[in-house]
Short mmCIF file of C-alpha atoms and ligand atoms in Angstrom, two decimals:
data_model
loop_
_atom_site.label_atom_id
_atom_site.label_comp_id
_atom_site.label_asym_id
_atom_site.label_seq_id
_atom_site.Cartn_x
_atom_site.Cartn_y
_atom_site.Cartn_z
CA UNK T 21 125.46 66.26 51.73
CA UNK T 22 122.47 66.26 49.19
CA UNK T 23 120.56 69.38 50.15
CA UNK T 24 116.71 69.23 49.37
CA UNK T 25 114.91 72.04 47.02
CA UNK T 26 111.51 73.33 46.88
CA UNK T 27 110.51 73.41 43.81
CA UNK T 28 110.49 76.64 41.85
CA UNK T 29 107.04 78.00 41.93
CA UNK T 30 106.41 80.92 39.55
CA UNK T 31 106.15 84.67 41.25
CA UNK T 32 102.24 85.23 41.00
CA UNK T 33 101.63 89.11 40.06
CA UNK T 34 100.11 90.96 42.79
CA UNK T 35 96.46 89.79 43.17
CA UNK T 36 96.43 86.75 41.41
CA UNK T 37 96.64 82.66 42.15
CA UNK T 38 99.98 81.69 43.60
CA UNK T 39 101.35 78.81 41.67
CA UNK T 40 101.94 77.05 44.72
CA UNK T 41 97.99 77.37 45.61
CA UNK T 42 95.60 74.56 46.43
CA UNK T 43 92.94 76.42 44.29
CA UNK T 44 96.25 76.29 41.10
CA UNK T 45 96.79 72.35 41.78
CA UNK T 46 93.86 70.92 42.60
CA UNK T 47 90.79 73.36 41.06
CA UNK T 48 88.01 74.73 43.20
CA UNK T 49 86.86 77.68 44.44
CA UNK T 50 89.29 80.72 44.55
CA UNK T 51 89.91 81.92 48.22
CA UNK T 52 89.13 85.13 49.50
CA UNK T 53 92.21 86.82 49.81
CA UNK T 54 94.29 87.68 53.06
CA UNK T 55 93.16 90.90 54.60
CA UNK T 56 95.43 93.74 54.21
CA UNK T 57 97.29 94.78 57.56
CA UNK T 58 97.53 98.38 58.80
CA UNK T 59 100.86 99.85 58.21
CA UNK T 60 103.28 99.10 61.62
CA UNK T 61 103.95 102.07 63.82
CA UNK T 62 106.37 104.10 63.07
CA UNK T 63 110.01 102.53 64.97
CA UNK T 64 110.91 104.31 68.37
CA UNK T 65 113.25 107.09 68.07
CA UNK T 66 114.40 109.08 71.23
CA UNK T 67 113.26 112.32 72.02
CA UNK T 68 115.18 115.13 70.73
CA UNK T 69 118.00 116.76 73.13
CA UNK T 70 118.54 119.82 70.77
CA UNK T 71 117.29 123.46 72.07
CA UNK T 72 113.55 123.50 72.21
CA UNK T 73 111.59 126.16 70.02
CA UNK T 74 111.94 128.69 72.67
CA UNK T 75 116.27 128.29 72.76
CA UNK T 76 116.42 126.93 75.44
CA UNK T 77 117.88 123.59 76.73
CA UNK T 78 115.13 120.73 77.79
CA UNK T 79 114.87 120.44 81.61
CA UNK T 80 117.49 118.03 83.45
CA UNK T 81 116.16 114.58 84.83
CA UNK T 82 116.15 115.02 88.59
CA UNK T 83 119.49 113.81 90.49
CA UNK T 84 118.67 110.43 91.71
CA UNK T 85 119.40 109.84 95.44
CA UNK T 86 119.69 106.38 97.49
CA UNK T 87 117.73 106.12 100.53
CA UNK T 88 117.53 102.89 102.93
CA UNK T 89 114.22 102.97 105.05
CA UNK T 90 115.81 100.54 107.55
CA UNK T 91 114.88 98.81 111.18
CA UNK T 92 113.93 95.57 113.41
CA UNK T 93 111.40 93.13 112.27
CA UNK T 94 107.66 94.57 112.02
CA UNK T 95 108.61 98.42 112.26
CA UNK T 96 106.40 99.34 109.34
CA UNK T 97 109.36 99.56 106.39
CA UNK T 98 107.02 98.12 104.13
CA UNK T 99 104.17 100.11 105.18
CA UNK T 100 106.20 103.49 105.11
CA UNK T 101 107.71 103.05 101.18
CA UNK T 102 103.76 101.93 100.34
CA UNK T 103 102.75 104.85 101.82
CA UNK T 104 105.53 107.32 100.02
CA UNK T 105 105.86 105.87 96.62
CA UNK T 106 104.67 107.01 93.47
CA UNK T 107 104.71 103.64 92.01
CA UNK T 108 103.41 100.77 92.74
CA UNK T 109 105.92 99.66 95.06
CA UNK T 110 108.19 96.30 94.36
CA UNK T 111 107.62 94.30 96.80
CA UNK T 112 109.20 90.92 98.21
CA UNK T 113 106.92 89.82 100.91
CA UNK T 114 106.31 85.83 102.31
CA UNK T 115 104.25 83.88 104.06
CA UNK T 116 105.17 84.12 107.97
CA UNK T 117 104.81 80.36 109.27
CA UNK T 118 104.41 78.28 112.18
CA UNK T 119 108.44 78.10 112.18
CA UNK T 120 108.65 81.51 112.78
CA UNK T 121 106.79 81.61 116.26
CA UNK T 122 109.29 82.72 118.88
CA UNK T 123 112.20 83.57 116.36
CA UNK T 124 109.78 86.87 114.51
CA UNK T 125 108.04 89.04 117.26
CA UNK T 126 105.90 91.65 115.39
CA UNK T 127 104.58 92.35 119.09
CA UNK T 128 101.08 91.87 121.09
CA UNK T 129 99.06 94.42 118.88
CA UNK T 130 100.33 93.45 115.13
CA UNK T 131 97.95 91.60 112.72
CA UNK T 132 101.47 90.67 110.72
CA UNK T 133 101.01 87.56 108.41
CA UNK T 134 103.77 88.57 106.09
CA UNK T 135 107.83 89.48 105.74
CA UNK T 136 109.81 91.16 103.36
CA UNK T 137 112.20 88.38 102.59
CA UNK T 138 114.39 90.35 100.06
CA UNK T 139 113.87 93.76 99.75
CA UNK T 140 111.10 96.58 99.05
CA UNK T 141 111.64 99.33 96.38
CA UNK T 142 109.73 102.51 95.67
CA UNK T 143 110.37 106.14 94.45
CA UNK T 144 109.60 110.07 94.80
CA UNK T 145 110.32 112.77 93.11
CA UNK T 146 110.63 115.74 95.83
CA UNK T 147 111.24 118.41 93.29
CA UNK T 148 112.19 119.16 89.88
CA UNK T 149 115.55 118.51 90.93
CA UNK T 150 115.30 115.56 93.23
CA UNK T 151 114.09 111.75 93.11
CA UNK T 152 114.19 109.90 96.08
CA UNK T 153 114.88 106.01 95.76
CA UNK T 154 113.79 104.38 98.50
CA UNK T 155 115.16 101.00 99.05
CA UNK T 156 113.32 98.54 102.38
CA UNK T 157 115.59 96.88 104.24
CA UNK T 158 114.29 93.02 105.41
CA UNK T 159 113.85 93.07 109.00
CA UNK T 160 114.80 89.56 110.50
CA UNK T 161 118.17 89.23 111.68
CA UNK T 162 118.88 85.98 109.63
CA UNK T 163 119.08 88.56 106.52
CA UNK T 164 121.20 91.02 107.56
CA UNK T 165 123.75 89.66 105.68
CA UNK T 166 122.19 92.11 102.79
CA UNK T 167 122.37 95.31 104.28
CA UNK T 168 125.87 96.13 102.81
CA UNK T 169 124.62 95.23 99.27
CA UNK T 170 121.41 97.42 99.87
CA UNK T 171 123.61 100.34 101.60
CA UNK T 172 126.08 100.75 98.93
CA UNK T 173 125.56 103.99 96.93
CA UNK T 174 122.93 105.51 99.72
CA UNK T 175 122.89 108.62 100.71
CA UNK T 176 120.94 108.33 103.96
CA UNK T 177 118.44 106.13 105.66
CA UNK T 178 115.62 106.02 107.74
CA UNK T 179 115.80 103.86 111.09
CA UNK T 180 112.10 102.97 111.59
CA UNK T 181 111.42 101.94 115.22
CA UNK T 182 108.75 100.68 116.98
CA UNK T 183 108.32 102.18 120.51
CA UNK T 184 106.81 98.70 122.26
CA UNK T 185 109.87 96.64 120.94
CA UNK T 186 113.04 99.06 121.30
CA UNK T 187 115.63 96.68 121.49
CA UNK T 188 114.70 95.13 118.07
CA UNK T 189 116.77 98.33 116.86
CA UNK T 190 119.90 98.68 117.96
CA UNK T 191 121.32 96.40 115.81
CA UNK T 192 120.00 98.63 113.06
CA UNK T 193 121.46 101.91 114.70
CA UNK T 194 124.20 100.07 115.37
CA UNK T 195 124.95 99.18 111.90
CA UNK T 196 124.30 103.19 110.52
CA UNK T 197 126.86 103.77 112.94
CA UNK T 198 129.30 101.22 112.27
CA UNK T 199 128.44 102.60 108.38
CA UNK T 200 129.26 105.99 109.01
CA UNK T 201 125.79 106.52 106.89
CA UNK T 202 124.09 109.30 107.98
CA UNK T 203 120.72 108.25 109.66
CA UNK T 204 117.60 109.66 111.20
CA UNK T 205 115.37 107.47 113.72
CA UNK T 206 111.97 107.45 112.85
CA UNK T 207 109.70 106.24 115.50
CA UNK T 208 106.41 105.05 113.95
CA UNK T 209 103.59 106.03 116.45
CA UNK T 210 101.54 103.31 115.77
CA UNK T 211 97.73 103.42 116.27
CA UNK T 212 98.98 106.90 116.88
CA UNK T 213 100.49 106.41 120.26
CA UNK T 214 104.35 106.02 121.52
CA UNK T 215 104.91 103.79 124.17
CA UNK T 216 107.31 106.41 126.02
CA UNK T 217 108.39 110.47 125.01
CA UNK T 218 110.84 110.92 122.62
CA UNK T 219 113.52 112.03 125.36
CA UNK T 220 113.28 108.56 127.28
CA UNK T 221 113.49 106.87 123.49
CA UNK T 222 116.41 108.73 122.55
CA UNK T 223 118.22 108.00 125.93
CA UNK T 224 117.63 103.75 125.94
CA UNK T 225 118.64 104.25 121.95
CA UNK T 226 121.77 105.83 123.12
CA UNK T 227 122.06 108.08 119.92
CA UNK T 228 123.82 111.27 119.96
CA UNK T 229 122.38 114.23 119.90
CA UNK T 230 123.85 114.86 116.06
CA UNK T 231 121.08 112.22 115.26
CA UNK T 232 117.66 113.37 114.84
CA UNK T 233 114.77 111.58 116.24
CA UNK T 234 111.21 112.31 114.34
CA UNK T 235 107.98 110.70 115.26
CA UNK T 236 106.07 109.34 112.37
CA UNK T 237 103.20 107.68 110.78
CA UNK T 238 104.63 104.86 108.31
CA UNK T 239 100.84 104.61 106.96
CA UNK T 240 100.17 108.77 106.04
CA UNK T 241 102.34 109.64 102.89
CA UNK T 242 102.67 112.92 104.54
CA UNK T 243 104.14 112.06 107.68
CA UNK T 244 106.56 109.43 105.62
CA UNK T 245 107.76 112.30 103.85
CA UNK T 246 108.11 114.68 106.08
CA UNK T 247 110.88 112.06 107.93
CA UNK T 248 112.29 111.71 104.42
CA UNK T 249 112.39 115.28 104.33
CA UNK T 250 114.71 115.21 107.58
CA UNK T 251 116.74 112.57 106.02
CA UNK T 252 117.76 114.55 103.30
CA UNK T 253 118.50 117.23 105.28
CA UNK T 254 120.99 115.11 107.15
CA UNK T 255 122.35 113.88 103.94
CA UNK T 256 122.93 116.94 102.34
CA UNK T 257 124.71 118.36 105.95
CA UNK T 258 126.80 115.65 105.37
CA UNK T 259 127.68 116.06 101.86
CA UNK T 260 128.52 119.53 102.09
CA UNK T 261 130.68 119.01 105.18
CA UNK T 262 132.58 116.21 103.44
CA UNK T 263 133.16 118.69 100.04
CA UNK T 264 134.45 121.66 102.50
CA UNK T 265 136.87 119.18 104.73
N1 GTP W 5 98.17 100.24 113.55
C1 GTP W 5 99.25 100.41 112.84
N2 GTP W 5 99.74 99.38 112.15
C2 GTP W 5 100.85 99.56 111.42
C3 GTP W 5 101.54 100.77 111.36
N3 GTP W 5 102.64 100.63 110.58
C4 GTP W 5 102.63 99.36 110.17
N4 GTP W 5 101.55 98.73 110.66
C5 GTP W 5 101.22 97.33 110.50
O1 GTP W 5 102.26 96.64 111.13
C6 GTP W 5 102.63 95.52 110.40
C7 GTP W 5 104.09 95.59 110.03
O2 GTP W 5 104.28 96.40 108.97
P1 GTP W 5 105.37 96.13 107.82
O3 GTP W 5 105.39 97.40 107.04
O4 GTP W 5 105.17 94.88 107.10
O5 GTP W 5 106.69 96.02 108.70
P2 GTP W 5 108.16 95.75 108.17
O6 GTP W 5 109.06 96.56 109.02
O7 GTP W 5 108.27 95.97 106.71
O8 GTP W 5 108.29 94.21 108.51
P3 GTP W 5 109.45 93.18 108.04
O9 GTP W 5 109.77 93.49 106.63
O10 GTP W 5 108.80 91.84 108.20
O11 GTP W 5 110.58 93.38 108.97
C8 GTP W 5 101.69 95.47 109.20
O12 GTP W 5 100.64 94.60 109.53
C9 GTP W 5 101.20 96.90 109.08
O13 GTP W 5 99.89 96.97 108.54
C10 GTP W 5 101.01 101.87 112.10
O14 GTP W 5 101.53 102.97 112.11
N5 GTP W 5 99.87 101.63 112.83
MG1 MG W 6 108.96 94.73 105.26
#
């Protein structure tokens, strides 16, 4: 195949006409010419692991740990890894629409016009040690088909329940249990109030007395982690029962 060739224009020295220039062909005035760029940043190069000045090692990244922050539909998931997580938290949330009146309850009181469709991510670091993942569940039983993807690898999770709407989460506990995942019922007392005591919830949740049942605020980041804080607990009972068995 013929190739085609540019034509071989002489190397200008630094600072003068190109050969190839308009101003070289045709005449005319000599252009200003192009303004000298900063020098690049220096290229990334990963911090040093070696010992620091003072000998010793550089701290360890905290262990990561999986945490679901599960429930029914409208329980204030959402609202709870918002309220915990020091990002801004990923979100998947939709529309609710016309088609899902009588199929989505978020009860009398809720001023609900969206749905996590997917899921909702956030994270916490508890201590030096510690970082919390915190992965939100969707709440509408038409995707509960991803709960095993989202449990794999947790630790623990959080069963958030609202007190007005009960049985929207036993399928939830049910699945924990069915999971053999350690879990700890969270009842969000919204607007501050619980629709029964926590004895009466415990009994229509049926949960054993192994599982422990906190009351909650899924909008205070306190409160949130505080019920984390009991989650971990659980996990960690768990793990170090499993290690002596
Ligand atoms: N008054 C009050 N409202 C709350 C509380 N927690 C959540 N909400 C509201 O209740 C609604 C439901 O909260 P979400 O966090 O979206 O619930 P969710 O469990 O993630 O819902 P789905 O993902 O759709 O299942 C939202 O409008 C929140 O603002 C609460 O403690 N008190
Ligand atoms: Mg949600």
């Amino acid at each position: 195949m013929d190739s085609v060739q540019s034509p071989d224009w002489p190397v200008a020295p630094p600072g003068a006409l190109a050969g190839n220039s308009a101003a070289t062909r045709y005449g005319g005035p000599v252009p200003a010419p192009p303004p000298q760029h900063p020098a690049p940043p220096p290229p990334y190069r990963p911090p040093a692991t070696a010992p620091t000045a003072t000998g010793t090692a550089r701290a360890k990244p905290p262990i990561p740990v999986k945490i679901l922050i599960a429930g029914g539909f409208g329980v204030g998931k959402t609202t709870s890894v918002a309220a915990i997580s020091e990002i801004v938290p990923l979100t998947t949330e939709a529309e609710m629409t016309m088609a899902g009146i009588g199929v989505d309850d978020p009860g009398q009181r809720s001023e609900k016009t969206t749905t996590t469709v997917a899921m909702d991510f956030g994270c916490v670091t508890i201590d030096r040690s510690l970082k919390l993942y915190l992965f939100g569940t969707p709440g509408q039983s038409r995707f509960g088909f991803m709960w095993d993807d989202l449990a794999r690898g947790a630790l623990g999770a959080l069963v958030v329940v609202d007190s007005a709407r009960l049985d929207d989460s036993y399928p939830a506990i049910d699945f924990f249990e069915r999971a053999e995942l350690p879990f700890v019922v969270g009842v969000n007392a919204f607007d501050g109030r619980l629709a029964h005591d926590l004895g009466a919830i415990r009994w229509a949740l049926a949960i054993g007395d192994h599982v422990p049942l906190v009351q909650f605020d899924a909008r205070d980041r306190l409160s949130v982690r505080d019920a984390l804080l009991v989650v971990l607990d659980r996990a960690l009972d768990r793990a170090t029962r499993d290690k002596r068995a």
